[in-house]
């Protein structure tokens, strides 16, 4: 782990979830007039994500991302600085035009299993107590962003040592949710 | 495991790979004039697959599928009974028109990471010694084909008891191969 920067928020371990925590404010990296987003609930399903689309701080191999009901997410300062990174993506990432930080990701497709949940990076908040990461997803995808193939064993074992199971898609619980949603749409669902 | 039919070839355990085995002949299920395919090599990466496209014997929840270099695969009897199930699929599954059994799957896209490897079901062979299954892939996908969500814990633990790690995509080794191939195409590859 010495020479792999997984993510500053987990490289040296992390605090457990504060069960009494109920939200906070996310700020972009701009020194002046930062975009501010209030999240009025504890987050769920926080995890390290190796996909190429999630925002990562400089030098980090993984993003840390959680979800929260979209109605709990509101922009409270400098909304004019926000742009959507890719309108055609399933998750529309609302980012600061100036510093590039992603403030929240939103799914507008009402037929998607995760519609109603926004994706947020709680490292952008000064508060502590947010849900702790519980697994690492899309681990193999870091290769696509330039991570050396020869380091993959070390990356997976470093994540495991932090208590994070590693998956090359999402976790089994979330993959089952996605498959169940598809089954309902196809008419093949069985409880 | 008592009431979940994972697949007849693994429900009650399976033999290890015979390191000296060098191939055999696959036959479709037709009683008369079966399609026959000779595979002149040992298979690789044999695994249980929960995807909805792989052929499964009646009642089985998973397919058992392995790969072998395409030049080692030849149709030796009743080729006129073969049709491609879906010409537009990445893997073109060559099946018997009469009994529906898939004889081999072939990737014609030369840019695909697995181009050059055919997918075969060695249960169609009378020979024993083929490579043993080593993991289970696309496990959550069985929900899309009608497996009850409430049985998923039991399915995964039954597979684990057989010595098969469960993944909701492919195994980490194969996912890394796919990601490395994508990285090479994007120009982001690092060994």
mmCIF file with all atom_site columns, C-alpha atoms in Angstrom, chain A residues 10-160:
data_model
loop_
_atom_site.group_PDB
_atom_site.id
_atom_site.type_symbol
_atom_site.label_atom_id
_atom_site.label_alt_id
_atom_site.label_comp_id
_atom_site.label_asym_id
_atom_site.label_entity_id
_atom_site.label_seq_id
_atom_site.pdbx_PDB_ins_code
_atom_site.Cartn_x
_atom_site.Cartn_y
_atom_site.Cartn_z
_atom_site.occupancy
_atom_site.B_iso_or_equiv
_atom_site.pdbx_formal_charge
_atom_site.auth_seq_id
_atom_site.auth_comp_id
_atom_site.auth_asym_id
_atom_site.auth_atom_id
_atom_site.pdbx_PDB_model_num
ATOM 1   C CA . UNK A 1 10  ? -8.879  5.390  2.897   1.00 0.00 ? 10  UNK A CA 1
ATOM 2   C CA . UNK A 1 11  ? -5.102  5.039  2.422   1.00 0.00 ? 11  UNK A CA 1
ATOM 3   C CA . UNK A 1 12  ? -4.544  5.079  6.173   1.00 0.00 ? 12  UNK A CA 1
ATOM 4   C CA . UNK A 1 13  ? -7.824  3.498  7.243   1.00 0.00 ? 13  UNK A CA 1
ATOM 5   C CA . UNK A 1 14  ? -11.110 5.232  7.930   1.00 0.00 ? 14  UNK A CA 1
ATOM 6   C CA . UNK A 1 15  ? -13.620 5.818  10.705  1.00 0.00 ? 15  UNK A CA 1
ATOM 7   C CA . UNK A 1 16  ? -16.738 3.682  11.070  1.00 0.00 ? 16  UNK A CA 1
ATOM 8   C CA . UNK A 1 17  ? -20.143 5.096  10.202  1.00 0.00 ? 17  UNK A CA 1
ATOM 9   C CA . UNK A 1 18  ? -21.659 7.391  12.848  1.00 0.00 ? 18  UNK A CA 1
ATOM 10  C CA . UNK A 1 19  ? -25.151 5.942  13.277  1.00 0.00 ? 19  UNK A CA 1
ATOM 11  C CA . UNK A 1 20  ? -26.445 9.297  14.554  1.00 0.00 ? 20  UNK A CA 1
ATOM 12  C CA . UNK A 1 21  ? -25.117 11.350 11.666  1.00 0.00 ? 21  UNK A CA 1
ATOM 13  C CA . UNK A 1 22  ? -27.758 13.032 9.552   1.00 0.00 ? 22  UNK A CA 1
ATOM 14  C CA . UNK A 1 23  ? -26.003 14.959 6.790   1.00 0.00 ? 23  UNK A CA 1
ATOM 15  C CA . UNK A 1 24  ? -23.785 17.888 5.925   1.00 0.00 ? 24  UNK A CA 1
ATOM 16  C CA . UNK A 1 25  ? -22.617 20.235 3.211   1.00 0.00 ? 25  UNK A CA 1
ATOM 17  C CA . UNK A 1 26  ? -20.426 19.398 0.214   1.00 0.00 ? 26  UNK A CA 1
ATOM 18  C CA . UNK A 1 27  ? -18.168 22.117 -1.223  1.00 0.00 ? 27  UNK A CA 1
ATOM 19  C CA . UNK A 1 28  ? -16.244 22.108 -4.488  1.00 0.00 ? 28  UNK A CA 1
ATOM 20  C CA . UNK A 1 29  ? -12.512 22.876 -4.532  1.00 0.00 ? 29  UNK A CA 1
ATOM 21  C CA . UNK A 1 30  ? -12.768 26.510 -5.657  1.00 0.00 ? 30  UNK A CA 1
ATOM 22  C CA . UNK A 1 31  ? -11.100 28.875 -3.185  1.00 0.00 ? 31  UNK A CA 1
ATOM 23  C CA . UNK A 1 32  ? -13.619 31.596 -4.101  1.00 0.00 ? 32  UNK A CA 1
ATOM 24  C CA . UNK A 1 33  ? -17.379 31.211 -4.529  1.00 0.00 ? 33  UNK A CA 1
ATOM 25  C CA . UNK A 1 34  ? -17.451 27.440 -4.128  1.00 0.00 ? 34  UNK A CA 1
ATOM 26  C CA . UNK A 1 35  ? -20.490 25.482 -5.206  1.00 0.00 ? 35  UNK A CA 1
ATOM 27  C CA . UNK A 1 36  ? -22.215 24.191 -2.079  1.00 0.00 ? 36  UNK A CA 1
ATOM 28  C CA . UNK A 1 37  ? -24.624 21.266 -1.892  1.00 0.00 ? 37  UNK A CA 1
ATOM 29  C CA . UNK A 1 38  ? -26.503 20.344 1.253   1.00 0.00 ? 38  UNK A CA 1
ATOM 30  C CA . UNK A 1 39  ? -27.198 16.637 1.850   1.00 0.00 ? 39  UNK A CA 1
ATOM 31  C CA . UNK A 1 40  ? -29.892 16.311 4.494   1.00 0.00 ? 40  UNK A CA 1
ATOM 32  C CA . UNK A 1 41  ? -29.485 12.617 5.305   1.00 0.00 ? 41  UNK A CA 1
ATOM 33  C CA . UNK A 1 42  ? -26.866 9.985  6.066   1.00 0.00 ? 42  UNK A CA 1
ATOM 34  C CA . UNK A 1 43  ? -25.497 8.335  2.920   1.00 0.00 ? 43  UNK A CA 1
ATOM 35  C CA . UNK A 1 44  ? -25.876 4.656  1.948   1.00 0.00 ? 44  UNK A CA 1
ATOM 36  C CA . UNK A 1 45  ? -23.770 2.114  0.069   1.00 0.00 ? 45  UNK A CA 1
ATOM 37  C CA . UNK A 1 46  ? -20.575 4.146  0.317   1.00 0.00 ? 46  UNK A CA 1
ATOM 38  C CA . UNK A 1 47  ? -17.799 2.430  -1.632  1.00 0.00 ? 47  UNK A CA 1
ATOM 39  C CA . UNK A 1 48  ? -14.535 2.813  -3.497  1.00 0.00 ? 48  UNK A CA 1
ATOM 40  C CA . UNK A 1 49  ? -15.169 2.871  -7.251  1.00 0.00 ? 49  UNK A CA 1
ATOM 41  C CA . UNK A 1 50  ? -12.587 2.177  -9.952  1.00 0.00 ? 50  UNK A CA 1
ATOM 42  C CA . UNK A 1 51  ? -14.702 3.184  -12.942 1.00 0.00 ? 51  UNK A CA 1
ATOM 43  C CA . UNK A 1 52  ? -13.319 5.766  -15.337 1.00 0.00 ? 52  UNK A CA 1
ATOM 44  C CA . UNK A 1 53  ? -16.269 8.173  -14.999 1.00 0.00 ? 53  UNK A CA 1
ATOM 45  C CA . UNK A 1 54  ? -16.413 8.816  -11.239 1.00 0.00 ? 54  UNK A CA 1
ATOM 46  C CA . UNK A 1 55  ? -14.565 11.946 -10.080 1.00 0.00 ? 55  UNK A CA 1
ATOM 47  C CA . UNK A 1 56  ? -11.349 11.292 -8.164  1.00 0.00 ? 56  UNK A CA 1
ATOM 48  C CA . UNK A 1 57  ? -9.081  13.718 -6.324  1.00 0.00 ? 57  UNK A CA 1
ATOM 49  C CA . UNK A 1 58  ? -5.678  14.284 -7.982  1.00 0.00 ? 58  UNK A CA 1
ATOM 50  C CA . UNK A 1 59  ? -3.506  11.155 -7.837  1.00 0.00 ? 59  UNK A CA 1
ATOM 51  C CA . UNK A 1 60  ? -6.172  8.837  -6.453  1.00 0.00 ? 60  UNK A CA 1
ATOM 52  C CA . UNK A 1 61  ? -6.732  5.454  -8.100  1.00 0.00 ? 61  UNK A CA 1
ATOM 53  C CA . UNK A 1 62  ? -10.304 5.124  -6.843  1.00 0.00 ? 62  UNK A CA 1
ATOM 54  C CA . UNK A 1 63  ? -13.245 7.423  -6.256  1.00 0.00 ? 63  UNK A CA 1
ATOM 55  C CA . UNK A 1 64  ? -15.191 7.193  -3.004  1.00 0.00 ? 64  UNK A CA 1
ATOM 56  C CA . UNK A 1 65  ? -18.893 7.446  -3.709  1.00 0.00 ? 65  UNK A CA 1
ATOM 57  C CA . UNK A 1 66  ? -22.161 6.928  -1.850  1.00 0.00 ? 66  UNK A CA 1
ATOM 58  C CA . UNK A 1 67  ? -25.853 7.344  -2.580  1.00 0.00 ? 67  UNK A CA 1
ATOM 59  C CA . UNK A 1 68  ? -28.608 9.350  -0.913  1.00 0.00 ? 68  UNK A CA 1
ATOM 60  C CA . UNK A 1 69  ? -32.249 10.006 -1.874  1.00 0.00 ? 69  UNK A CA 1
ATOM 61  C CA . UNK A 1 70  ? -32.326 12.801 -4.467  1.00 0.00 ? 70  UNK A CA 1
ATOM 62  C CA . UNK A 1 71  ? -34.868 14.816 -2.499  1.00 0.00 ? 71  UNK A CA 1
ATOM 63  C CA . UNK A 1 72  ? -32.269 15.163 0.264   1.00 0.00 ? 72  UNK A CA 1
ATOM 64  C CA . UNK A 1 73  ? -29.808 16.919 -2.101  1.00 0.00 ? 73  UNK A CA 1
ATOM 65  C CA . UNK A 1 74  ? -30.001 20.681 -2.775  1.00 0.00 ? 74  UNK A CA 1
ATOM 66  C CA . UNK A 1 75  ? -27.601 23.228 -4.249  1.00 0.00 ? 75  UNK A CA 1
ATOM 67  C CA . UNK A 1 76  ? -27.349 26.104 -1.780  1.00 0.00 ? 76  UNK A CA 1
ATOM 68  C CA . UNK A 1 77  ? -24.537 28.266 -3.198  1.00 0.00 ? 77  UNK A CA 1
ATOM 69  C CA . UNK A 1 78  ? -23.258 29.250 -6.647  1.00 0.00 ? 78  UNK A CA 1
ATOM 70  C CA . UNK A 1 79  ? -25.547 27.006 -8.730  1.00 0.00 ? 79  UNK A CA 1
ATOM 71  C CA . UNK A 1 80  ? -24.560 28.948 -11.890 1.00 0.00 ? 80  UNK A CA 1
ATOM 72  C CA . UNK A 1 81  ? -21.152 27.253 -11.780 1.00 0.00 ? 81  UNK A CA 1
ATOM 73  C CA . UNK A 1 82  ? -22.645 23.777 -12.266 1.00 0.00 ? 82  UNK A CA 1
ATOM 74  C CA . UNK A 1 83  ? -22.656 21.938 -15.582 1.00 0.00 ? 83  UNK A CA 1
ATOM 75  C CA . UNK A 1 84  ? -23.560 18.354 -16.475 1.00 0.00 ? 84  UNK A CA 1
ATOM 76  C CA . UNK A 1 85  ? -20.423 16.496 -17.586 1.00 0.00 ? 85  UNK A CA 1
ATOM 77  C CA . UNK A 1 86  ? -22.161 14.173 -20.069 1.00 0.00 ? 86  UNK A CA 1
ATOM 78  C CA . UNK A 1 87  ? -25.887 14.573 -20.724 1.00 0.00 ? 87  UNK A CA 1
ATOM 79  C CA . UNK A 1 88  ? -26.017 11.163 -22.417 1.00 0.00 ? 88  UNK A CA 1
ATOM 80  C CA . UNK A 1 89  ? -24.546 9.186  -19.504 1.00 0.00 ? 89  UNK A CA 1
ATOM 81  C CA . UNK A 1 90  ? -26.865 7.085  -17.313 1.00 0.00 ? 90  UNK A CA 1
ATOM 82  C CA . UNK A 1 91  ? -25.619 9.051  -14.306 1.00 0.00 ? 91  UNK A CA 1
ATOM 83  C CA . UNK A 1 92  ? -25.626 12.771 -15.069 1.00 0.00 ? 92  UNK A CA 1
ATOM 84  C CA . UNK A 1 93  ? -22.681 14.142 -13.120 1.00 0.00 ? 93  UNK A CA 1
ATOM 85  C CA . UNK A 1 94  ? -23.233 17.723 -12.003 1.00 0.00 ? 94  UNK A CA 1
ATOM 86  C CA . UNK A 1 95  ? -19.763 19.288 -11.752 1.00 0.00 ? 95  UNK A CA 1
ATOM 87  C CA . UNK A 1 96  ? -18.233 22.662 -10.983 1.00 0.00 ? 96  UNK A CA 1
ATOM 88  C CA . UNK A 1 97  ? -17.246 24.270 -14.300 1.00 0.00 ? 97  UNK A CA 1
ATOM 89  C CA . UNK A 1 98  ? -14.189 25.873 -12.712 1.00 0.00 ? 98  UNK A CA 1
ATOM 90  C CA . UNK A 1 99  ? -12.517 23.237 -10.515 1.00 0.00 ? 99  UNK A CA 1
ATOM 91  C CA . UNK A 1 100 ? -14.074 20.178 -12.148 1.00 0.00 ? 100 UNK A CA 1
ATOM 92  C CA . UNK A 1 101 ? -15.228 18.561 -8.908  1.00 0.00 ? 101 UNK A CA 1
ATOM 93  C CA . UNK A 1 102 ? -18.407 16.485 -9.238  1.00 0.00 ? 102 UNK A CA 1
ATOM 94  C CA . UNK A 1 103 ? -21.032 17.705 -6.777  1.00 0.00 ? 103 UNK A CA 1
ATOM 95  C CA . UNK A 1 104 ? -23.697 15.050 -7.355  1.00 0.00 ? 104 UNK A CA 1
ATOM 96  C CA . UNK A 1 105 ? -24.658 12.432 -9.932  1.00 0.00 ? 105 UNK A CA 1
ATOM 97  C CA . UNK A 1 106 ? -28.322 11.998 -10.809 1.00 0.00 ? 106 UNK A CA 1
ATOM 98  C CA . UNK A 1 107 ? -30.211 9.373  -12.814 1.00 0.00 ? 107 UNK A CA 1
ATOM 99  C CA . UNK A 1 108 ? -33.114 10.913 -14.765 1.00 0.00 ? 108 UNK A CA 1
ATOM 100 C CA . UNK A 1 109 ? -34.259 7.627  -16.355 1.00 0.00 ? 109 UNK A CA 1
ATOM 101 C CA . UNK A 1 110 ? -37.279 6.622  -14.265 1.00 0.00 ? 110 UNK A CA 1
ATOM 102 C CA . UNK A 1 111 ? -36.945 3.011  -15.397 1.00 0.00 ? 111 UNK A CA 1
ATOM 103 C CA . UNK A 1 112 ? -33.447 2.632  -13.909 1.00 0.00 ? 112 UNK A CA 1
ATOM 104 C CA . UNK A 1 113 ? -33.154 0.532  -10.737 1.00 0.00 ? 113 UNK A CA 1
ATOM 105 C CA . UNK A 1 114 ? -31.292 3.358  -8.980  1.00 0.00 ? 114 UNK A CA 1
ATOM 106 C CA . UNK A 1 115 ? -33.619 6.196  -10.051 1.00 0.00 ? 115 UNK A CA 1
ATOM 107 C CA . UNK A 1 116 ? -34.293 8.379  -7.012  1.00 0.00 ? 116 UNK A CA 1
ATOM 108 C CA . UNK A 1 117 ? -30.770 8.039  -5.620  1.00 0.00 ? 117 UNK A CA 1
ATOM 109 C CA . UNK A 1 118 ? -28.077 10.675 -6.129  1.00 0.00 ? 118 UNK A CA 1
ATOM 110 C CA . UNK A 1 119 ? -24.370 9.816  -6.070  1.00 0.00 ? 119 UNK A CA 1
ATOM 111 C CA . UNK A 1 120 ? -22.174 11.988 -3.835  1.00 0.00 ? 120 UNK A CA 1
ATOM 112 C CA . UNK A 1 121 ? -18.555 12.248 -2.674  1.00 0.00 ? 121 UNK A CA 1
ATOM 113 C CA . UNK A 1 122 ? -18.743 12.940 1.060   1.00 0.00 ? 122 UNK A CA 1
ATOM 114 C CA . UNK A 1 123 ? -15.014 13.787 1.202   1.00 0.00 ? 123 UNK A CA 1
ATOM 115 C CA . UNK A 1 124 ? -16.210 17.222 -0.044  1.00 0.00 ? 124 UNK A CA 1
ATOM 116 C CA . UNK A 1 125 ? -17.778 17.819 3.367   1.00 0.00 ? 125 UNK A CA 1
ATOM 117 C CA . UNK A 1 126 ? -16.082 19.183 6.474   1.00 0.00 ? 126 UNK A CA 1
ATOM 118 C CA . UNK A 1 127 ? -18.393 17.120 8.675   1.00 0.00 ? 127 UNK A CA 1
ATOM 119 C CA . UNK A 1 128 ? -17.414 13.654 9.841   1.00 0.00 ? 128 UNK A CA 1
ATOM 120 C CA . UNK A 1 129 ? -19.711 10.728 10.502  1.00 0.00 ? 129 UNK A CA 1
ATOM 121 C CA . UNK A 1 130 ? -20.755 9.917  6.950   1.00 0.00 ? 130 UNK A CA 1
ATOM 122 C CA . UNK A 1 131 ? -21.225 6.247  6.077   1.00 0.00 ? 131 UNK A CA 1
ATOM 123 C CA . UNK A 1 132 ? -17.911 4.440  5.806   1.00 0.00 ? 132 UNK A CA 1
ATOM 124 C CA . UNK A 1 133 ? -16.946 2.683  2.562   1.00 0.00 ? 133 UNK A CA 1
ATOM 125 C CA . UNK A 1 134 ? -18.092 -0.939 2.645   1.00 0.00 ? 134 UNK A CA 1
ATOM 126 C CA . UNK A 1 135 ? -16.605 -2.466 -0.511  1.00 0.00 ? 135 UNK A CA 1
ATOM 127 C CA . UNK A 1 136 ? -14.655 -1.652 -3.669  1.00 0.00 ? 136 UNK A CA 1
ATOM 128 C CA . UNK A 1 137 ? -16.426 -1.829 -7.040  1.00 0.00 ? 137 UNK A CA 1
ATOM 129 C CA . UNK A 1 138 ? -15.231 -1.893 -10.655 1.00 0.00 ? 138 UNK A CA 1
ATOM 130 C CA . UNK A 1 139 ? -11.704 -2.707 -9.493  1.00 0.00 ? 139 UNK A CA 1
ATOM 131 C CA . UNK A 1 140 ? -10.440 -4.136 -12.796 1.00 0.00 ? 140 UNK A CA 1
ATOM 132 C CA . UNK A 1 141 ? -11.552 -0.902 -14.505 1.00 0.00 ? 141 UNK A CA 1
ATOM 133 C CA . UNK A 1 142 ? -8.645  1.035  -12.988 1.00 0.00 ? 142 UNK A CA 1
ATOM 134 C CA . UNK A 1 143 ? -6.489  -0.654 -15.653 1.00 0.00 ? 143 UNK A CA 1
ATOM 135 C CA . UNK A 1 144 ? -8.435  1.283  -18.286 1.00 0.00 ? 144 UNK A CA 1
ATOM 136 C CA . UNK A 1 145 ? -7.434  4.534  -16.562 1.00 0.00 ? 145 UNK A CA 1
ATOM 137 C CA . UNK A 1 146 ? -3.756  3.590  -16.609 1.00 0.00 ? 146 UNK A CA 1
ATOM 138 C CA . UNK A 1 147 ? -3.156  1.550  -13.452 1.00 0.00 ? 147 UNK A CA 1
ATOM 139 C CA . UNK A 1 148 ? -0.397  -1.016 -14.144 1.00 0.00 ? 148 UNK A CA 1
ATOM 140 C CA . UNK A 1 149 ? -1.688  -4.565 -14.585 1.00 0.00 ? 149 UNK A CA 1
ATOM 141 C CA . UNK A 1 150 ? 1.257   -5.809 -12.510 1.00 0.00 ? 150 UNK A CA 1
ATOM 142 C CA . UNK A 1 151 ? -0.068  -3.913 -9.453  1.00 0.00 ? 151 UNK A CA 1
ATOM 143 C CA . UNK A 1 152 ? -3.548  -5.465 -9.454  1.00 0.00 ? 152 UNK A CA 1
ATOM 144 C CA . UNK A 1 153 ? -2.790  -8.141 -6.852  1.00 0.00 ? 153 UNK A CA 1
ATOM 145 C CA . UNK A 1 154 ? -1.390  -5.481 -4.546  1.00 0.00 ? 154 UNK A CA 1
ATOM 146 C CA . UNK A 1 155 ? -4.363  -3.179 -5.153  1.00 0.00 ? 155 UNK A CA 1
ATOM 147 C CA . UNK A 1 156 ? -6.861  -5.930 -4.326  1.00 0.00 ? 156 UNK A CA 1
ATOM 148 C CA . UNK A 1 157 ? -4.943  -7.076 -1.244  1.00 0.00 ? 157 UNK A CA 1
ATOM 149 C CA . UNK A 1 158 ? -4.559  -3.485 -0.006  1.00 0.00 ? 158 UNK A CA 1
ATOM 150 C CA . UNK A 1 159 ? -8.314  -2.980 -0.274  1.00 0.00 ? 159 UNK A CA 1
ATOM 151 C CA . UNK A 1 160 ? -8.951  -6.307 1.473   1.00 0.00 ? 160 UNK A CA 1
#
